[in-house]
Amino acid sequence: MSTAAASPPELAAQLAAGESAMSAGRHQDAARAFETVSNLLPQDLGVARLAAAAWQLAGRRARARAVLQRSLAVANLAATTDTVAYELAALCLDVGAPAEALTLLEVVARSRPGHPAMLGAMASAHRALGALDQAWRLAEQAVAKDRKNPALLLTAAQVRHAQLRFDEALAWLKKAEAVRPLHGPTRMQRALTRLIQGPTRHGWEDFEHRGVPPLPSGCSWWRGEALAGRSIRVLMEQGVGDLFHFVRFVPLLVERGAGEVVLEAPESTLSLLQASGLPAFAPGAGPATELAVPLLSLPLRLGTEGETLAGRVPYLRTSLNDAPHKTSGEHGPAENRPLRLGLIPSGNPDFLATNLRDLDQPALAALLELPDVQWTWLLPDKPPIAGVSLDVPQLSYSWLDTAVLMSQLDGVVSVDTGGAHLAGALGLPTLVLLPYTPDWRWGPSGERSAWYPSMRLLRESTPASWPAVAARVQELLALWRRKTLFAYGPTTGH
């Protein structure tokens, strides 16, 4: 690398250390070494790209995003070649930096106007920014120039999905599948487009293309056959929100005849899951088992087509001695006092679409200014807006502590993150704020959740319109105070 030749010896040593760590698969060590050089040479996009790619491989998407954003803010893009700019744009899209990707693609567009791959990438960037009409215009142009390109057909499907036009998305996916059969990302997109319309066997089958954890040594995959007293390990995968969502299916394994169940879960969740009567162990710990199954494969393997098990909510609790929180009846303050509500305005920064999911600062400020609400901040690692009056408890990283605190409040207001799933699984009154294109599990429309009876869903009416959502929250809080917002019974559909 030219940077190494022109750098002082210590920088060259850091680069060499990073390259050695990458070769050995020690991605986090490599990322730290490369980022050390990038901090000293922020204008060097080549080093920033190395650091970001290593952080991405280490599972630290937010860190990768920050490295690229810092470097791109000071780099001379005019001196960047088209090839480098395009490759950096692709990496920006992969780590959730669509604005930076679009800036880079505009550099490419000056010398390659109308190139179909460039148009497709620009469509993806606009989609990730919530500019869906512009994204569709670009996707149409790209496909018109290259009608047999499966990547562009997939992009068109993804844009149509984001616009909530699911039949058209499926039609584009059919074309992509015809050109490139058995392509994992295409099948996964089809899973998302099917599942957002309701859980079905075909949707769960496609969902198997998400990438599943490896089979533990000594185990065989469970494919849904009779368990007949055999032991089974449920493998942790994806995030804590997915764990809280899908753990409802674990007790069915015993009901279907499993002799012993071992549930893998992160350390931060073990005390909560064990308090809920679930056989939770850290990954790799616990008794050996004959069978294994990924957690998110349970609906398919159990054959629960169309079932959300909403009638079993709540299925998490704060103590084995406590009765589960009731999921029907009236909910609101017991006396003439402000509503005491937990607030979760953002989630894991490593989430790809964090820019669309998290509340922006104006919307958050508007929420915190709502009258007759005493907010409790439920983010342990992110400080609230300075100068705002709200309770900021000393939260640990134990989800049991968070569950206990939530249970002492009147309810929770949250974006789509693990805390929302926890509140729903506890059966607590919960208002979930959703972006225009929601995650598949929330369905495309409506205020009810098929998965959590104690929830109400508040959706953006147009992309990137959080300030209007804050105004709608104020209307719903009036109903909450009158104990009518959460006067509900179980729900079985979207």
Short mmCIF file of C-alpha atoms in Angstrom, two decimals:
data_model
loop_
_atom_site.label_atom_id
_atom_site.label_comp_id
_atom_site.label_asym_id
_atom_site.label_seq_id
_atom_site.Cartn_x
_atom_site.Cartn_y
_atom_site.Cartn_z
CA MET A 1 0.00 0.00 0.00
CA SER A 2 1.33 3.43 -0.89
CA THR A 3 0.28 4.76 2.52
CA ALA A 4 2.58 2.29 4.25
CA ALA A 5 5.59 3.35 2.16
CA ALA A 6 5.02 7.03 2.94
CA SER A 7 4.15 6.56 6.63
CA PRO A 8 6.44 6.62 9.63
CA PRO A 9 7.59 3.19 10.78
CA GLU A 10 4.97 2.96 13.51
CA LEU A 11 2.15 3.44 11.00
CA ALA A 12 3.65 0.84 8.70
CA ALA A 13 3.86 -1.52 11.68
CA GLN A 14 0.19 -0.93 12.52
CA LEU A 15 -0.82 -1.65 8.94
CA ALA A 16 1.23 -4.82 8.92
CA ALA A 17 -0.31 -5.88 12.23
CA GLY A 18 -3.77 -5.26 10.82
CA GLU A 19 -3.08 -7.29 7.71
CA SER A 20 -1.66 -10.14 9.79
CA ALA A 21 -4.70 -10.15 12.09
CA MET A 22 -7.06 -10.17 9.10
CA SER A 23 -5.24 -13.16 7.61
CA ALA A 24 -5.63 -14.97 10.94
CA GLY A 25 -9.35 -14.15 11.16
CA ARG A 26 -8.87 -11.84 14.16
CA HIS A 27 -11.10 -9.18 12.71
CA GLN A 28 -11.45 -7.00 15.81
CA ASP A 29 -7.69 -6.82 16.31
CA ALA A 30 -7.30 -5.95 12.64
CA ALA A 31 -9.96 -3.26 12.88
CA ARG A 32 -8.25 -1.61 15.85
CA ALA A 33 -4.90 -1.57 14.08
CA PHE A 34 -6.34 -0.12 10.86
CA GLU A 35 -8.42 2.43 12.75
CA THR A 36 -5.33 3.65 14.60
CA VAL A 37 -3.80 4.50 11.24
CA SER A 38 -7.06 5.96 9.93
CA ASN A 39 -7.30 8.31 12.93
CA LEU A 40 -3.85 9.67 12.06
CA LEU A 41 -4.50 9.75 8.31
CA PRO A 42 -8.23 10.54 8.12
CA GLN A 43 -8.07 11.64 4.49
CA ASP A 44 -6.76 8.25 3.36
CA LEU A 45 -9.86 6.46 2.13
CA GLY A 46 -7.93 3.25 1.51
CA VAL A 47 -7.06 2.87 5.19
CA ALA A 48 -10.59 3.87 6.24
CA ARG A 49 -11.96 1.18 3.95
CA LEU A 50 -9.69 -1.44 5.52
CA ALA A 51 -10.77 -0.44 9.03
CA ALA A 52 -14.47 -0.36 8.14
CA ALA A 53 -14.37 -3.72 6.40
CA ALA A 54 -12.63 -5.27 9.42
CA TRP A 55 -15.14 -3.78 11.87
CA GLN A 56 -17.96 -5.09 9.73
CA LEU A 57 -16.51 -8.61 9.79
CA ALA A 58 -16.18 -8.26 13.57
CA GLY A 59 -19.92 -7.57 13.79
CA ARG A 60 -19.46 -3.91 14.72
CA ARG A 61 -21.40 -2.18 11.97
CA ALA A 62 -21.76 1.10 13.86
CA ARG A 63 -18.01 1.34 14.36
CA ALA A 64 -17.46 0.65 10.65
CA ARG A 65 -19.99 3.34 9.79
CA ALA A 66 -18.27 5.89 12.02
CA VAL A 67 -14.85 5.24 10.45
CA LEU A 68 -16.18 5.79 6.94
CA GLN A 69 -18.20 8.87 7.85
CA ARG A 70 -15.22 10.50 9.56
CA SER A 71 -12.90 9.84 6.64
CA LEU A 72 -15.37 10.84 3.93
CA ALA A 73 -16.06 14.14 5.70
CA VAL A 74 -12.46 15.29 5.11
CA ALA A 75 -11.30 13.30 2.06
CA ASN A 76 -10.82 14.82 -1.38
CA LEU A 77 -13.46 12.92 -3.33
CA ALA A 78 -12.55 14.69 -6.55
CA ALA A 79 -9.26 12.79 -6.54
CA THR A 80 -10.96 9.43 -5.99
CA THR A 81 -11.18 7.05 -8.92
CA ASP A 82 -14.56 5.77 -10.10
CA THR A 83 -13.72 2.23 -9.07
CA VAL A 84 -12.69 3.18 -5.55
CA ALA A 85 -15.71 5.46 -5.14
CA TYR A 86 -18.09 2.71 -6.26
CA GLU A 87 -16.53 0.12 -3.96
CA LEU A 88 -16.65 2.55 -1.03
CA ALA A 89 -20.28 3.31 -1.81
CA ALA A 90 -21.11 -0.40 -1.68
CA LEU A 91 -19.39 -0.67 1.70
CA CYS A 92 -21.27 2.38 2.97
CA LEU A 93 -24.56 0.73 2.02
CA ASP A 94 -23.49 -2.47 3.79
CA VAL A 95 -22.79 -0.66 7.07
CA GLY A 96 -25.80 1.68 7.06
CA ALA A 97 -24.34 4.94 5.74
CA PRO A 98 -26.62 5.63 2.75
CA ALA A 99 -26.07 9.40 2.63
CA GLU A 100 -22.32 8.88 2.25
CA ALA A 101 -22.95 6.14 -0.32
CA LEU A 102 -25.06 8.53 -2.38
CA THR A 103 -22.34 11.20 -2.29
CA LEU A 104 -19.83 8.67 -3.60
CA LEU A 105 -22.20 7.44 -6.29
CA GLU A 106 -22.72 10.98 -7.52
CA VAL A 107 -18.96 11.10 -8.10
CA VAL A 108 -19.24 7.91 -10.15
CA ALA A 109 -22.22 9.26 -12.08
CA ARG A 110 -20.21 12.13 -13.51
CA SER A 111 -18.16 9.75 -15.64
CA ARG A 112 -20.62 6.85 -15.91
CA PRO A 113 -24.02 8.50 -16.38
CA GLY A 114 -26.78 5.99 -16.84
CA HIS A 115 -24.71 2.91 -15.99
CA PRO A 116 -27.24 0.32 -14.78
CA ALA A 117 -25.20 -0.92 -11.79
CA MET A 118 -24.64 2.66 -10.66
CA LEU A 119 -28.36 3.44 -11.04
CA GLY A 120 -29.23 0.36 -9.04
CA ALA A 121 -26.84 1.32 -6.26
CA MET A 122 -28.30 4.85 -6.20
CA ALA A 123 -31.78 3.30 -5.94
CA SER A 124 -30.63 1.29 -2.92
CA ALA A 125 -29.16 4.40 -1.30
CA HIS A 126 -32.36 6.41 -1.78
CA ARG A 127 -34.39 3.48 -0.43
CA ALA A 128 -32.21 3.38 2.67
CA LEU A 129 -32.74 7.12 3.12
CA GLY A 130 -36.52 6.76 2.85
CA ALA A 131 -36.73 8.58 -0.51
CA LEU A 132 -38.83 5.81 -2.01
CA ASP A 133 -40.27 7.56 -5.07
CA GLN A 134 -36.79 8.56 -6.22
CA ALA A 135 -35.55 5.06 -5.44
CA TRP A 136 -38.22 3.54 -7.68
CA ARG A 137 -37.49 5.92 -10.59
CA LEU A 138 -33.83 4.90 -10.46
CA ALA A 139 -34.64 1.19 -10.11
CA GLU A 140 -36.91 1.39 -13.16
CA GLN A 141 -34.17 3.07 -15.19
CA ALA A 142 -31.63 0.47 -14.11
CA VAL A 143 -33.82 -2.51 -15.02
CA ALA A 144 -34.80 -0.93 -18.35
CA LYS A 145 -31.12 -0.85 -19.29
CA ASP A 146 -30.36 -4.42 -18.12
CA ARG A 147 -33.52 -6.54 -17.90
CA LYS A 148 -31.73 -9.81 -17.14
CA ASN A 149 -29.53 -8.58 -14.30
CA PRO A 150 -30.69 -10.47 -11.18
CA ALA A 151 -29.11 -7.96 -8.79
CA LEU A 152 -31.12 -5.13 -10.36
CA LEU A 153 -34.30 -7.22 -10.32
CA LEU A 154 -33.73 -7.82 -6.62
CA THR A 155 -33.21 -4.09 -6.07
CA ALA A 156 -36.52 -3.37 -7.80
CA ALA A 157 -38.23 -5.89 -5.51
CA GLN A 158 -36.69 -4.34 -2.43
CA VAL A 159 -37.87 -0.86 -3.41
CA ARG A 160 -41.40 -2.09 -4.10
CA HIS A 161 -41.39 -3.85 -0.72
CA ALA A 162 -40.29 -0.62 0.96
CA GLN A 163 -43.22 1.12 -0.76
CA LEU A 164 -45.53 -1.55 0.75
CA ARG A 165 -46.41 -2.81 -2.74
CA PHE A 166 -45.92 -6.47 -1.93
CA ASP A 167 -47.57 -8.12 -4.94
CA GLU A 168 -45.30 -6.14 -7.24
CA ALA A 169 -42.30 -6.98 -5.06
CA LEU A 170 -43.10 -10.69 -5.37
CA ALA A 171 -43.43 -10.35 -9.14
CA TRP A 172 -39.94 -8.81 -9.35
CA LEU A 173 -38.58 -11.54 -7.09
CA LYS A 174 -40.05 -14.16 -9.41
CA LYS A 175 -38.13 -12.60 -12.29
CA ALA A 176 -34.94 -12.51 -10.24
CA GLU A 177 -35.38 -16.14 -9.23
CA ALA A 178 -35.85 -17.16 -12.88
CA VAL A 179 -32.51 -15.59 -13.81
CA ARG A 180 -30.63 -16.71 -10.69
CA PRO A 181 -32.33 -19.71 -9.05
CA LEU A 182 -31.75 -20.64 -5.40
CA HIS A 183 -30.05 -17.32 -4.62
CA GLY A 184 -30.02 -16.87 -0.84
CA PRO A 185 -30.57 -13.07 -0.62
CA THR A 186 -33.41 -13.28 -3.17
CA ARG A 187 -35.10 -16.04 -1.17
CA MET A 188 -34.59 -14.07 2.04
CA GLN A 189 -36.22 -10.99 0.52
CA ARG A 190 -39.12 -13.18 -0.56
CA ALA A 191 -39.37 -14.40 3.04
CA LEU A 192 -39.63 -10.83 4.33
CA THR A 193 -42.22 -9.90 1.71
CA ARG A 194 -44.28 -12.97 2.53
CA LEU A 195 -43.98 -12.77 6.32
CA ILE A 196 -44.92 -9.12 6.58
CA GLN A 197 -48.30 -10.17 5.20
CA GLY A 198 -48.62 -12.89 7.84
CA PRO A 199 -46.72 -15.96 9.05
CA THR A 200 -47.06 -18.83 6.59
CA ARG A 201 -45.18 -22.06 5.88
CA HIS A 202 -43.85 -20.69 2.58
CA GLY A 203 -42.59 -17.57 4.38
CA TRP A 204 -40.87 -19.63 7.08
CA GLU A 205 -39.31 -21.89 4.45
CA ASP A 206 -37.77 -18.92 2.66
CA PHE A 207 -36.69 -17.53 6.06
CA GLU A 208 -34.25 -20.42 6.33
CA HIS A 209 -32.03 -18.50 3.87
CA ARG A 210 -31.21 -15.92 6.55
CA GLY A 211 -28.02 -17.82 7.47
CA VAL A 212 -28.28 -20.14 10.46
CA PRO A 213 -25.73 -20.86 13.23
CA PRO A 214 -23.42 -23.87 12.84
CA LEU A 215 -24.45 -27.29 14.08
CA PRO A 216 -22.88 -28.04 17.48
CA SER A 217 -20.56 -31.02 17.70
CA GLY A 218 -22.33 -34.25 18.56
CA CYS A 219 -25.78 -33.00 17.55
CA SER A 220 -28.06 -33.65 14.60
CA TRP A 221 -30.42 -31.05 13.16
CA TRP A 222 -34.00 -31.41 14.25
CA ARG A 223 -36.23 -31.17 11.17
CA GLY A 224 -39.60 -31.48 12.86
CA GLU A 225 -39.76 -35.25 13.37
CA ALA A 226 -41.23 -36.77 16.55
CA LEU A 227 -39.04 -35.88 19.52
CA ALA A 228 -39.94 -39.00 21.54
CA GLY A 229 -38.05 -38.04 24.67
CA ARG A 230 -34.86 -36.89 22.92
CA SER A 231 -32.91 -33.86 24.15
CA ILE A 232 -32.66 -30.73 22.03
CA ARG A 233 -30.59 -27.53 22.09
CA VAL A 234 -32.15 -24.29 20.82
CA LEU A 235 -29.38 -22.19 19.26
CA MET A 236 -29.18 -18.45 19.84
CA GLU A 237 -29.11 -16.33 16.70
CA GLN A 238 -29.48 -12.70 15.69
CA GLY A 239 -30.42 -10.10 18.32
CA VAL A 240 -31.99 -9.95 21.76
CA GLY A 241 -35.26 -8.71 20.24
CA ASP A 242 -35.44 -11.87 18.13
CA LEU A 243 -34.79 -13.93 21.27
CA PHE A 244 -37.61 -12.27 23.20
CA HIS A 245 -39.90 -12.63 20.19
CA PHE A 246 -39.25 -16.29 19.32
CA VAL A 247 -38.70 -17.74 22.79
CA ARG A 248 -42.48 -18.15 23.01
CA PHE A 249 -42.07 -21.26 20.84
CA VAL A 250 -39.60 -23.02 23.16
CA PRO A 251 -42.17 -24.52 25.59
CA LEU A 252 -43.83 -26.25 22.61
CA LEU A 253 -40.79 -28.52 22.35
CA VAL A 254 -41.62 -30.09 25.71
CA GLU A 255 -45.28 -30.29 24.75
CA ARG A 256 -44.24 -32.10 21.57
CA GLY A 257 -42.29 -34.72 23.55
CA ALA A 258 -38.75 -33.40 24.10
CA GLY A 259 -37.06 -35.06 27.05
CA GLU A 260 -34.80 -32.09 27.80
CA VAL A 261 -34.50 -28.62 26.28
CA VAL A 262 -31.43 -26.39 26.47
CA LEU A 263 -31.98 -22.79 25.40
CA GLU A 264 -28.88 -20.80 24.44
CA ALA A 265 -29.01 -17.09 25.25
CA PRO A 266 -26.69 -14.15 25.95
CA GLU A 267 -25.44 -13.72 29.50
CA SER A 268 -27.44 -10.49 29.86
CA THR A 269 -30.73 -12.38 29.41
CA LEU A 270 -30.12 -15.55 31.45
CA SER A 271 -31.54 -14.34 34.78
CA LEU A 272 -34.69 -13.07 33.06
CA LEU A 273 -35.25 -16.26 31.09
CA GLN A 274 -34.58 -18.45 34.13
CA ALA A 275 -37.00 -16.35 36.21
CA SER A 276 -39.55 -17.08 33.49
CA GLY A 277 -39.06 -20.83 33.90
CA LEU A 278 -37.02 -21.32 30.74
CA PRO A 279 -33.97 -23.65 30.65
CA ALA A 280 -31.50 -20.94 29.60
CA PHE A 281 -27.73 -21.35 29.40
CA ALA A 282 -24.89 -19.37 27.88
CA PRO A 283 -24.00 -20.49 24.33
CA GLY A 284 -22.16 -23.81 24.46
CA ALA A 285 -23.01 -24.37 28.13
CA GLY A 286 -25.52 -26.70 29.70
CA PRO A 287 -26.08 -30.40 29.19
CA ALA A 288 -25.14 -32.07 25.92
CA THR A 289 -28.09 -32.83 23.64
CA GLU A 290 -28.85 -35.18 20.77
CA LEU A 291 -30.58 -32.60 18.58
CA ALA A 292 -30.26 -28.91 17.79
CA VAL A 293 -32.46 -26.31 16.13
CA PRO A 294 -31.93 -22.57 15.45
CA LEU A 295 -34.29 -20.45 17.51
CA LEU A 296 -35.80 -18.68 14.50
CA SER A 297 -36.44 -22.02 12.77
CA LEU A 298 -38.90 -23.13 15.46
CA PRO A 299 -42.09 -21.93 13.72
CA LEU A 300 -41.18 -23.95 10.62
CA ARG A 301 -39.99 -27.05 12.45
CA LEU A 302 -42.98 -27.03 14.80
CA GLY A 303 -45.39 -26.55 11.90
CA THR A 304 -47.04 -23.52 13.47
CA GLU A 305 -48.26 -22.12 10.15
CA GLY A 306 -50.23 -18.93 10.74
CA GLU A 307 -49.83 -19.15 14.52
CA THR A 308 -48.31 -16.39 16.63
CA LEU A 309 -49.15 -17.91 20.04
CA ALA A 310 -50.50 -14.54 21.12
CA GLY A 311 -52.76 -16.37 23.58
CA ARG A 312 -49.67 -17.39 25.56
CA VAL A 313 -48.59 -13.80 26.18
CA PRO A 314 -47.16 -12.98 28.67
CA TYR A 315 -44.51 -15.66 28.59
CA LEU A 316 -41.75 -13.69 30.33
CA ARG A 317 -41.87 -12.61 33.97
CA THR A 318 -39.56 -11.13 36.58
CA SER A 319 -39.85 -13.97 39.10
CA LEU A 320 -41.10 -17.55 39.15
CA ASN A 321 -43.14 -16.56 42.21
CA ASP A 322 -44.89 -13.70 40.40
CA ALA A 323 -48.05 -14.12 38.41
CA PRO A 324 -47.64 -13.07 34.78
CA HIS A 325 -48.76 -9.54 33.97
CA LYS A 326 -52.35 -9.47 32.82
CA THR A 327 -52.85 -8.95 29.10
CA SER A 328 -56.45 -7.85 29.14
CA GLY A 329 -58.49 -5.23 30.92
CA GLU A 330 -57.99 -1.51 31.41
CA HIS A 331 -54.62 0.13 31.81
CA GLY A 332 -53.82 3.65 32.90
CA PRO A 333 -52.76 5.62 35.95
CA ALA A 334 -54.51 4.53 39.13
CA GLU A 335 -54.87 8.10 40.34
CA ASN A 336 -54.84 11.65 39.08
CA ARG A 337 -51.13 11.84 38.35
CA PRO A 338 -48.89 11.98 35.28
CA LEU A 339 -48.41 8.84 33.27
CA ARG A 340 -45.16 7.12 34.23
CA LEU A 341 -43.77 5.81 30.96
CA GLY A 342 -40.52 4.19 29.97
CA LEU A 343 -38.93 5.64 26.83
CA ILE A 344 -36.72 3.83 24.32
CA PRO A 345 -36.11 6.23 21.40
CA SER A 346 -33.33 4.25 19.70
CA GLY A 347 -31.92 0.76 19.46
CA ASN A 348 -28.75 -1.14 18.69
CA PRO A 349 -26.56 1.16 16.55
CA ASP A 350 -25.29 -1.90 14.65
CA PHE A 351 -28.74 -2.27 13.08
CA LEU A 352 -28.51 -1.58 9.34
CA ALA A 353 -31.47 0.82 9.07
CA THR A 354 -30.89 2.67 12.31
CA ASN A 355 -31.32 6.00 10.48
CA LEU A 356 -34.95 5.13 9.68
CA ARG A 357 -35.82 3.21 12.87
CA ASP A 358 -34.52 5.60 15.57
CA LEU A 359 -36.31 8.80 16.51
CA ASP A 360 -34.64 11.93 15.21
CA GLN A 361 -33.80 14.71 17.64
CA PRO A 362 -36.84 16.94 16.85
CA ALA A 363 -39.25 14.04 17.39
CA LEU A 364 -37.51 12.99 20.60
CA ALA A 365 -37.57 16.56 21.93
CA ALA A 366 -41.28 16.82 21.10
CA LEU A 367 -42.01 13.61 23.01
CA LEU A 368 -40.09 14.75 26.07
CA GLU A 369 -42.07 18.00 26.10
CA LEU A 370 -45.49 16.30 26.19
CA PRO A 371 -47.51 17.41 29.24
CA ASP A 372 -48.56 15.13 32.12
CA VAL A 373 -45.95 12.48 31.39
CA GLN A 374 -43.11 11.47 33.67
CA TRP A 375 -40.61 9.77 31.38
CA THR A 376 -38.13 7.14 32.53
CA TRP A 377 -35.08 6.73 30.28
CA LEU A 378 -34.56 3.03 29.47
CA LEU A 379 -31.31 3.19 27.50
CA PRO A 380 -28.38 2.11 29.68
CA ASP A 381 -25.62 3.22 27.30
CA LYS A 382 -26.95 6.43 25.76
CA PRO A 383 -27.54 9.66 27.73
CA PRO A 384 -30.77 11.61 27.22
CA ILE A 385 -31.04 15.15 25.89
CA ALA A 386 -29.37 17.54 28.30
CA GLY A 387 -31.59 19.88 30.30
CA VAL A 388 -34.75 17.76 30.07
CA SER A 389 -36.51 16.65 33.24
CA LEU A 390 -36.87 12.86 33.30
CA ASP A 391 -35.90 9.90 35.43
CA VAL A 392 -32.58 8.36 34.46
CA PRO A 393 -32.13 5.19 36.54
CA GLN A 394 -28.81 3.41 36.85
CA LEU A 395 -29.57 0.49 34.57
CA SER A 396 -27.34 -2.55 34.52
CA TYR A 397 -26.86 -4.70 31.45
CA SER A 398 -29.13 -7.37 32.94
CA TRP A 399 -32.42 -7.55 31.10
CA LEU A 400 -34.06 -8.77 34.32
CA ASP A 401 -33.34 -5.40 35.93
CA THR A 402 -34.90 -3.65 32.95
CA ALA A 403 -37.96 -5.93 33.13
CA VAL A 404 -38.42 -5.19 36.84
CA LEU A 405 -38.25 -1.46 36.18
CA MET A 406 -40.65 -1.68 33.24
CA SER A 407 -43.15 -3.57 35.39
CA GLN A 408 -43.24 -0.69 37.89
CA LEU A 409 -44.30 1.83 35.23
CA ASP A 410 -47.65 2.50 33.57
CA GLY A 411 -46.20 1.36 30.26
CA VAL A 412 -43.49 1.76 27.65
CA VAL A 413 -43.07 3.88 24.52
CA SER A 414 -40.42 2.45 22.24
CA VAL A 415 -39.11 2.23 18.73
CA ASP A 416 -38.71 -1.23 17.20
CA THR A 417 -35.96 -2.71 19.34
CA GLY A 418 -35.28 -5.37 21.96
CA GLY A 419 -36.90 -3.35 24.73
CA ALA A 420 -40.18 -3.24 22.82
CA HIS A 421 -40.18 -7.03 22.47
CA LEU A 422 -39.40 -7.38 26.17
CA ALA A 423 -42.33 -5.16 27.16
CA GLY A 424 -44.64 -7.05 24.82
CA ALA A 425 -43.46 -10.45 26.10
CA LEU A 426 -44.11 -9.26 29.67
CA GLY A 427 -47.64 -8.26 28.66
CA LEU A 428 -47.06 -4.60 29.53
CA PRO A 429 -48.95 -1.75 27.85
CA THR A 430 -46.60 -0.71 25.06
CA LEU A 431 -46.76 1.87 22.31
CA VAL A 432 -44.35 0.97 19.49
CA LEU A 433 -43.30 3.68 17.04
CA LEU A 434 -42.68 2.23 13.60
CA PRO A 435 -41.06 3.63 10.45
CA TYR A 436 -43.05 3.76 7.23
CA THR A 437 -41.57 0.44 6.10
CA PRO A 438 -41.75 -1.69 9.25
CA ASP A 439 -39.94 -4.88 10.06
CA TRP A 440 -41.87 -7.91 8.80
CA ARG A 441 -43.20 -8.93 12.23
CA TRP A 442 -45.33 -5.80 12.65
CA GLY A 443 -47.36 -6.25 9.47
CA PRO A 444 -47.96 -3.52 6.89
CA SER A 445 -50.80 -1.63 8.59
CA GLY A 446 -53.05 -1.37 11.62
CA GLU A 447 -52.59 -0.57 15.30
CA ARG A 448 -52.76 -4.14 16.60
CA SER A 449 -49.90 -6.62 16.79
CA ALA A 450 -50.48 -10.24 15.87
CA TRP A 451 -47.70 -11.19 18.30
CA TYR A 452 -48.30 -9.02 21.37
CA PRO A 453 -51.87 -8.27 22.54
CA SER A 454 -50.74 -5.53 24.94
CA MET A 455 -49.23 -3.41 22.17
CA ARG A 456 -50.45 -0.55 20.06
CA LEU A 457 -48.52 0.27 16.90
CA LEU A 458 -48.06 3.85 15.74
CA ARG A 459 -46.76 4.09 12.18
CA GLU A 460 -45.22 6.83 10.10
CA SER A 461 -47.74 7.83 7.43
CA THR A 462 -44.93 8.77 5.05
CA PRO A 463 -41.20 8.00 5.14
CA ALA A 464 -39.08 10.06 7.52
CA SER A 465 -42.05 11.76 9.22
CA TRP A 466 -41.26 11.25 12.92
CA PRO A 467 -42.37 14.76 14.01
CA ALA A 468 -45.94 13.94 12.98
CA VAL A 469 -45.70 10.73 14.98
CA ALA A 470 -44.95 12.71 18.15
CA ALA A 471 -48.19 14.64 17.69
CA ARG A 472 -50.11 11.38 17.31
CA VAL A 473 -48.49 10.07 20.52
CA GLN A 474 -50.04 13.00 22.40
CA GLU A 475 -53.49 12.02 21.11
CA LEU A 476 -53.02 8.42 22.17
CA LEU A 477 -51.78 9.41 25.61
CA ALA A 478 -55.10 11.11 26.22
CA LEU A 479 -56.81 7.76 25.62
CA TRP A 480 -54.22 6.05 27.80
CA ARG A 481 -55.07 8.40 30.69
CA ARG A 482 -58.76 7.59 30.25
CA LYS A 483 -57.88 3.87 30.44
CA THR A 484 -59.31 3.14 26.99
CA LEU A 485 -56.20 2.80 24.82
CA PHE A 486 -55.26 -0.57 26.31
CA ALA A 487 -58.71 -1.97 27.03
CA TYR A 488 -58.18 -5.00 24.83
CA GLY A 489 -58.49 -8.72 24.45
CA PRO A 490 -56.19 -11.14 22.65
CA THR A 491 -55.63 -10.60 18.95
CA THR A 492 -54.86 -13.28 16.37
CA GLY A 493 -54.11 -11.29 13.23
CA HIS A 494 -52.50 -8.15 11.85
#
